[in-house]
Amino acid sequence: ACLGFGEKCNPSNDKCCKSSSLVCSQKHKWCKYDL
C-alpha cells in the first residue's frame, strides 16, 4: 500500500500515494501534496 498524507517517507524511495498527488518531501521526510 502507498503512504498517505503526513506519513513518514524516504525521498529516495518515494512510496507516497501518487493517485492522491502526494510526494515525499526532501526537506521534511513526510508525504505532502504536490501542488
PDB file of C-alpha atoms in Angstrom:
ATOM      1  CA  ALA A   1       0.000   0.000   0.000  1.00  0.00           C
ATOM      2  CA  CYS A   2       1.125   3.569  -0.605  1.00  0.00           C
ATOM      3  CA  LEU A   3       1.694   6.163   2.096  1.00  0.00           C
ATOM      4  CA  GLY A   4      -0.947   8.743   2.961  1.00  0.00           C
ATOM      5  CA  PHE A   5      -0.681  12.433   3.764  1.00  0.00           C
ATOM      6  CA  GLY A   6       1.673  13.247   6.646  1.00  0.00           C
ATOM      7  CA  GLU A   7       3.184   9.768   6.869  1.00  0.00           C
ATOM      8  CA  LYS A   8       6.950   9.421   7.204  1.00  0.00           C
ATOM      9  CA  CYS A   9       8.673   8.519   3.943  1.00  0.00           C
ATOM     10  CA  ASN A  10      12.028   8.135   2.256  1.00  0.00           C
ATOM     11  CA  PRO A  11      12.663  10.678  -0.543  1.00  0.00           C
ATOM     12  CA  SER A  12      14.944   8.241  -2.383  1.00  0.00           C
ATOM     13  CA  ASN A  13      12.259   5.543  -2.337  1.00  0.00           C
ATOM     14  CA  ASP A  14       9.054   7.565  -2.645  1.00  0.00           C
ATOM     15  CA  LYS A  15       6.067   5.405  -1.704  1.00  0.00           C
ATOM     16  CA  CYS A  16       3.578   8.237  -1.218  1.00  0.00           C
ATOM     17  CA  CYS A  17       0.201   7.834  -2.948  1.00  0.00           C
ATOM     18  CA  LYS A  18       0.621   9.253  -6.438  1.00  0.00           C
ATOM     19  CA  SER A  19      -3.110   8.835  -7.087  1.00  0.00           C
ATOM     20  CA  SER A  20      -3.663  11.390  -4.313  1.00  0.00           C
ATOM     21  CA  SER A  21      -0.973  13.716  -5.758  1.00  0.00           C
ATOM     22  CA  LEU A  22       1.334  13.060  -2.824  1.00  0.00           C
ATOM     23  CA  VAL A  23       5.125  13.296  -2.950  1.00  0.00           C
ATOM     24  CA  CYS A  24       7.798  12.672  -0.332  1.00  0.00           C
ATOM     25  CA  SER A  25       9.215  15.954   0.919  1.00  0.00           C
ATOM     26  CA  GLN A  26      13.023  16.021   0.616  1.00  0.00           C
ATOM     27  CA  LYS A  27      13.159  18.533   3.466  1.00  0.00           C
ATOM     28  CA  HIS A  28      10.608  17.183   5.951  1.00  0.00           C
ATOM     29  CA  LYS A  29      10.609  13.461   5.060  1.00  0.00           C
ATOM     30  CA  TRP A  30       6.828  13.089   5.014  1.00  0.00           C
ATOM     31  CA  CYS A  31       4.186  12.809   2.320  1.00  0.00           C
ATOM     32  CA  LYS A  32       2.737  16.124   1.233  1.00  0.00           C
ATOM     33  CA  TYR A  33       0.516  17.293  -1.615  1.00  0.00           C
ATOM     34  CA  ASP A  34       2.413  18.144  -4.787  1.00  0.00           C
ATOM     35  CA  LEU A  35       0.757  21.473  -5.585  1.00  0.00           C
TER      36      LEU A  35
END
